[in-house]
Coordinates of C-alpha atoms and ligand atoms in Angstrom, one line a residue:
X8 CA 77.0 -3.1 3.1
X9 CA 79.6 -0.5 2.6
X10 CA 79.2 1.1 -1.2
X11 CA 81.2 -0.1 -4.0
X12 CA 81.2 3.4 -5.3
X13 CA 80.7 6.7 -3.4
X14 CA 80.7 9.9 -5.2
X15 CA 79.7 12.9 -3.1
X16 CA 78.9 16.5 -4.0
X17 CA 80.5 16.3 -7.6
X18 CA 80.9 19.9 -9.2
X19 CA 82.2 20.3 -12.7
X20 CA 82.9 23.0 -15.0
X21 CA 83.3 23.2 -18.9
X22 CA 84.9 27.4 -18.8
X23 CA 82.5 29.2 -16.5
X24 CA 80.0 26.5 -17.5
X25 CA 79.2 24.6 -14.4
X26 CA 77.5 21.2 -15.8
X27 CA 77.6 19.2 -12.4
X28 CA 76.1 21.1 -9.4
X29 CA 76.8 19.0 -6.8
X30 CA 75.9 14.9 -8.1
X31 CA 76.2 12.4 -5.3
X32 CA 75.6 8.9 -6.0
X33 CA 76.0 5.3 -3.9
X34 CA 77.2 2.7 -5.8
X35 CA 75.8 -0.8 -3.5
X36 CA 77.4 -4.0 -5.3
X37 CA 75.2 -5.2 -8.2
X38 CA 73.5 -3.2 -10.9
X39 CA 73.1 0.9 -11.1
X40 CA 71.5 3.0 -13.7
X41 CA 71.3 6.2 -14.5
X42 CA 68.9 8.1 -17.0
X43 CA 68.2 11.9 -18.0
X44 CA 67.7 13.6 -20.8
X45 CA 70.5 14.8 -23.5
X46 CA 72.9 17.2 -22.2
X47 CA 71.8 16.9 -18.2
X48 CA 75.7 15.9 -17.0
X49 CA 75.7 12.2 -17.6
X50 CA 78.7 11.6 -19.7
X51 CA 80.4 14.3 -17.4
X52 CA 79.2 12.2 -14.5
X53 CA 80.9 9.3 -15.5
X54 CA 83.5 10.4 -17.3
X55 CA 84.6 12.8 -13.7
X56 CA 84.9 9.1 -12.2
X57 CA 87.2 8.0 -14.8
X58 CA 89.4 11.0 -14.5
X59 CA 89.1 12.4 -17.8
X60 CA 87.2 15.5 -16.7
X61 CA 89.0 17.2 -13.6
X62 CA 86.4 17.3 -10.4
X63 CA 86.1 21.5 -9.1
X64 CA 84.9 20.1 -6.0
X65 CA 83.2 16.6 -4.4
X66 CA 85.3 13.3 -3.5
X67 CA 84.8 10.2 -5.6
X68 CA 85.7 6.7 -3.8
X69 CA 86.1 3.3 -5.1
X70 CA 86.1 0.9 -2.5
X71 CA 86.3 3.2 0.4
X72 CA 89.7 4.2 -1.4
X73 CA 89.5 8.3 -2.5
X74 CA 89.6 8.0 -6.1
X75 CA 89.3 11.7 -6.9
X76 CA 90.9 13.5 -10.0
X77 CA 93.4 10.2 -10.5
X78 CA 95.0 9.8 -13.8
X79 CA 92.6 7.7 -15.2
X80 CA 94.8 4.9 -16.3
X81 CA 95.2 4.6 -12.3
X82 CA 91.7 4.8 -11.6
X83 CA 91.3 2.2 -14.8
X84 CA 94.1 -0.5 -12.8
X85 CA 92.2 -0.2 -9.9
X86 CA 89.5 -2.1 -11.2
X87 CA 86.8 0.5 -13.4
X88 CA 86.1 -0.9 -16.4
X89 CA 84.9 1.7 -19.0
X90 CA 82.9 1.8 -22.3
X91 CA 82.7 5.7 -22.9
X92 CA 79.7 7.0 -25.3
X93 CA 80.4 6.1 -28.8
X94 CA 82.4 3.4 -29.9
X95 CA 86.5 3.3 -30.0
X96 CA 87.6 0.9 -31.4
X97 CA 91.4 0.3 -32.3
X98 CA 90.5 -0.3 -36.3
X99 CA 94.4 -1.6 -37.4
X100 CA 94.3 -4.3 -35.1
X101 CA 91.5 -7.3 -35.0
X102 CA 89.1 -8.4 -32.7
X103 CA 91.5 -11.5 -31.3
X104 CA 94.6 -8.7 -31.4
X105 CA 92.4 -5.9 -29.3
X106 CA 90.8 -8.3 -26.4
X107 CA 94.4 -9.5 -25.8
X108 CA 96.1 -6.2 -26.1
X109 CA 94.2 -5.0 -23.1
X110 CA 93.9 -8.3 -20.9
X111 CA 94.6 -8.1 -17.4
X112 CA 94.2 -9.3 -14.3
X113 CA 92.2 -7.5 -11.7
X114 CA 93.9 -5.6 -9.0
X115 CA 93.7 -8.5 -6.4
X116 CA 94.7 -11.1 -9.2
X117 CA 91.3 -12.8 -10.0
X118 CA 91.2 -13.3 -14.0
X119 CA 87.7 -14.7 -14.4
X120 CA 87.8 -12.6 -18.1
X121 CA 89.9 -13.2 -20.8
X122 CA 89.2 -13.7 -25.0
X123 CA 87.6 -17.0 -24.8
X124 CA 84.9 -15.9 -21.8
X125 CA 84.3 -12.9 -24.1
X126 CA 83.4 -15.2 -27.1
X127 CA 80.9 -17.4 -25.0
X128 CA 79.0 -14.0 -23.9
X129 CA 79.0 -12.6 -27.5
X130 CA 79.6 -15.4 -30.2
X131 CA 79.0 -12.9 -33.0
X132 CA 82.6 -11.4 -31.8
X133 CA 83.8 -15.4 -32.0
X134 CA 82.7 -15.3 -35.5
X135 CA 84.6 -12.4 -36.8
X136 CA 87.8 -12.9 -34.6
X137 CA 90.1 -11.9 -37.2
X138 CA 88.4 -9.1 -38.5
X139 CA 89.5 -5.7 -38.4
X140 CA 88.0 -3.3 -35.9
X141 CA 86.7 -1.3 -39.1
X142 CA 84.8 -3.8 -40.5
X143 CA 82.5 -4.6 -37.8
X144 CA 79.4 -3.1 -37.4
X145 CA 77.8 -0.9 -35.0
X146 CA 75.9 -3.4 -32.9
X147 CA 79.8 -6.0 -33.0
X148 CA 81.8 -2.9 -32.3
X149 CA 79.6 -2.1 -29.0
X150 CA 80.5 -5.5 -28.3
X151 CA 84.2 -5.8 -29.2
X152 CA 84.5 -2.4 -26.7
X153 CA 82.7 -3.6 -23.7
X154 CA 85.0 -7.1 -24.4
X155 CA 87.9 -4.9 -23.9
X156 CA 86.8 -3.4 -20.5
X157 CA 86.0 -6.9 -19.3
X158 CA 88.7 -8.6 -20.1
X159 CA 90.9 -6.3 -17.7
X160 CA 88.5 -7.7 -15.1
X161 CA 87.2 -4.7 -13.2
X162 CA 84.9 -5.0 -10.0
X163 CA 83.2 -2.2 -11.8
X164 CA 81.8 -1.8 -15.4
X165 CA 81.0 1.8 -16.4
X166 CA 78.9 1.5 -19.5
X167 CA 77.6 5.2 -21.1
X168 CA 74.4 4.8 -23.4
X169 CA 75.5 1.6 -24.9
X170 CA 72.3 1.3 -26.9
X171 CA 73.0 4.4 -28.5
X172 CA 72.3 4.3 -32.5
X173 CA 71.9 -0.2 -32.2
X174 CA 69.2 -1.9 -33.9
X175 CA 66.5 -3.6 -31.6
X176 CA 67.7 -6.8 -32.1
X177 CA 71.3 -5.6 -31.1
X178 CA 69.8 -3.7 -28.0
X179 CA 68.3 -7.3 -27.0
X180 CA 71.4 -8.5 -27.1
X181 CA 72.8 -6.2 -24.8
X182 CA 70.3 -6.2 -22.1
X183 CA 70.7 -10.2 -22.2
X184 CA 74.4 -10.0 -21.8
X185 CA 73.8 -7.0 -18.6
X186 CA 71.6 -9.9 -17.1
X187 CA 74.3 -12.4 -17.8
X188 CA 76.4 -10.5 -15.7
X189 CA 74.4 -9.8 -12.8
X190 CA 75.1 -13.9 -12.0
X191 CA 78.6 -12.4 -11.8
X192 CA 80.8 -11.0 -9.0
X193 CA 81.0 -7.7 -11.4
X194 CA 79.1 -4.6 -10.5
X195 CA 77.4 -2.7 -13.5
X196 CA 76.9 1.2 -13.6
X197 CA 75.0 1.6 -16.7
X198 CA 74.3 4.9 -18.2
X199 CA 71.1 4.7 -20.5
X200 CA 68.8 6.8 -22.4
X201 CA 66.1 3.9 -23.4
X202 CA 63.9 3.5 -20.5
X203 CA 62.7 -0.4 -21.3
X204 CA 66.7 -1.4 -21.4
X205 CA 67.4 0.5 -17.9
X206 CA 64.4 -1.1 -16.4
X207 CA 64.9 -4.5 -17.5
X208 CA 68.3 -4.3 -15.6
X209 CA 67.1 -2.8 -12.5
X210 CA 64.3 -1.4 -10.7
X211 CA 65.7 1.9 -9.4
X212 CA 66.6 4.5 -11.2
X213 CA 69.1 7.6 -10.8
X214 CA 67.5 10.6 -12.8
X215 CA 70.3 13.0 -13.6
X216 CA 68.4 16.8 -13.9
X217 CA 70.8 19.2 -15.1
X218 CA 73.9 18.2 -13.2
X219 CA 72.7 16.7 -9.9
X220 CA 71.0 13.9 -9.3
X221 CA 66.9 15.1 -8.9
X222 CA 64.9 11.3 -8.4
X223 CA 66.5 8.6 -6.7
X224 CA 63.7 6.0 -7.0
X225 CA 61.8 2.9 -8.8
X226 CA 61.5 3.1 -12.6
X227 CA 57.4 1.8 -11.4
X228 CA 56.7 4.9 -10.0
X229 CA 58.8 7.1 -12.5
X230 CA 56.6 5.3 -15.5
X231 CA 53.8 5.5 -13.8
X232 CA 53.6 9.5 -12.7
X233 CA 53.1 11.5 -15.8
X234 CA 54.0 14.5 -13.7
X235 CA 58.0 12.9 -12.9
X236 CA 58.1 11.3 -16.6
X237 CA 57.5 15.0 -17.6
X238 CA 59.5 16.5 -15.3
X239 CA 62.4 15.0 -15.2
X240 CA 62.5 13.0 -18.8
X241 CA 60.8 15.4 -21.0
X242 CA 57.9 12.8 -21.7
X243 CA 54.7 12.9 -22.8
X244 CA 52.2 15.4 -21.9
Ligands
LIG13 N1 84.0 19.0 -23.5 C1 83.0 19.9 -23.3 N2 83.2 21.2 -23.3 C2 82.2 22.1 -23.1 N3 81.0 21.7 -22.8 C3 80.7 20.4 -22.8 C4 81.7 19.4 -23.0 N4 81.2 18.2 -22.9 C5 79.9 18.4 -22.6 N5 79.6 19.7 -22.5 C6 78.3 20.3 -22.1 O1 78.0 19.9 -20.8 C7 76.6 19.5 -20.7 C8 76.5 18.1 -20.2 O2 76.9 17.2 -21.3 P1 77.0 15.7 -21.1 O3 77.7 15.3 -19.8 O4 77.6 15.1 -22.3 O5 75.5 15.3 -20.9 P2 74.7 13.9 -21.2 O6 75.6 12.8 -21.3 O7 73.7 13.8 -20.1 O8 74.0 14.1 -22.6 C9 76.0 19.8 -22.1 O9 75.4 21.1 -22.0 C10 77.2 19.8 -23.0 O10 76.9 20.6 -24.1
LIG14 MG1 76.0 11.4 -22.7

């Protein structure tokens, strides 16, 4: 199967600081995860996909399409949903206002997502509908943004440490909605620093060791080998 997303040989630089030293990455349809410890590139990683950081070298292609250093509202139309790290949300306008701001239909016209799909996957959002982005929490703001990349139905969902800072109960909430869409046609690239959440929603993992890619294997073995949980996530030992 030809990949959904193929980045090859990825170099950035922040200044003469080169974070990404050469990150390649296949994206087959489906779910893909990425870990690695604070600071290792992975925000870069992503956020080089999405345009926002300019790529010194390496080709990044969406659909066998060459995607590389694209405005990113192009990159975003043609169909890369993203939730960055930390949570924007748009806080004059409400959660009904901000899903329908955004809404659009994917590149090849399919509109599977819209406000009221959104509110079946996370009723809490249903409940507050007319509520300021402001007053939401944490855990309902993580929502209310990953209902804004959906709802401009992307073939791929690019979500960076969406845990971050949730309660547990929140977390389980998000890992039940990533299983949720693995039933769909969507393709999930998520970007996660708690191990049990990127296991539960797949069984590979991509470690990211300071700016390239350094295990490409199953979160079993990872868990299991203090020597790699050491190595590459700072664990234990
Ligand atoms: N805008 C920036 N300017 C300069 N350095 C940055 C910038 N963003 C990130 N960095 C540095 O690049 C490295 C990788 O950061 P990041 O991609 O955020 O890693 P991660 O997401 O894995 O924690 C870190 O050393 C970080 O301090
Ligand atoms: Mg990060």
């Amino acid at each position: 199967m030809k990949p959904i997303l193929k980045v090859n040989n990825l170099h950035v630089y922040y200044g003469g600081s080169h974070v990404l030293q050469g990150a390649s990455l296949e994206l087959e349809k489906g779910t893909t995860t990425i870990v690695g410890r604070n600071g290792m590139g992975k925000t870069t990683f992503v956020s080089t996909i999405m345009g926002l950081v300019p790529a010194a070298k390496g080709t990044v292609e969406f659909c066998g399409e060459d995607i590389t250093n694209l405005p990113s509202y192009k990159i975003a139309r043609k169909g890369i949903g993203y939730v960055p790290q930390g949570r924007r949300i748009f806080s004059s306008l409400t959660v009904d206002e901000q899903l329908n701001f955004v809404a659009r239909n994917n590149p090849d016209g399919s509109s599977e997502w819209n406000s009221e799909r959104v509110y079946e996957f996370f009723p809490r959002l249903k409940e507050r509908y007319k509520q300021k982005g402001t007053s939401l929490s944490g855990g309902e703001q993580q929502m209310l943004a990953i209902g804004r990349a959906l709802v401009t139905n992307p073939k791929l969902l690019i979500m960076d440490e969406p845990s971050e800072g949730l309660a547990p109960v929140i977390i389980d909430q998000l890992i039940e909605f990533c299983h949720k869409l693995k039933k769909t046609e969507m393709s999930l690239l998520l970007v996660e620093q708690n191990l049990i959440f990127a296991k539960s929603v797949s069984e590979n993992a991509n470690v990211m060791l300071t700016g390239t890619f350094a295990y490409k294997d199953t979160y079993e073995r990872l868990l299991n080998t203090p020597e790699l949980l050491y190595k590459y996530l700072g664990v234990g030992i």
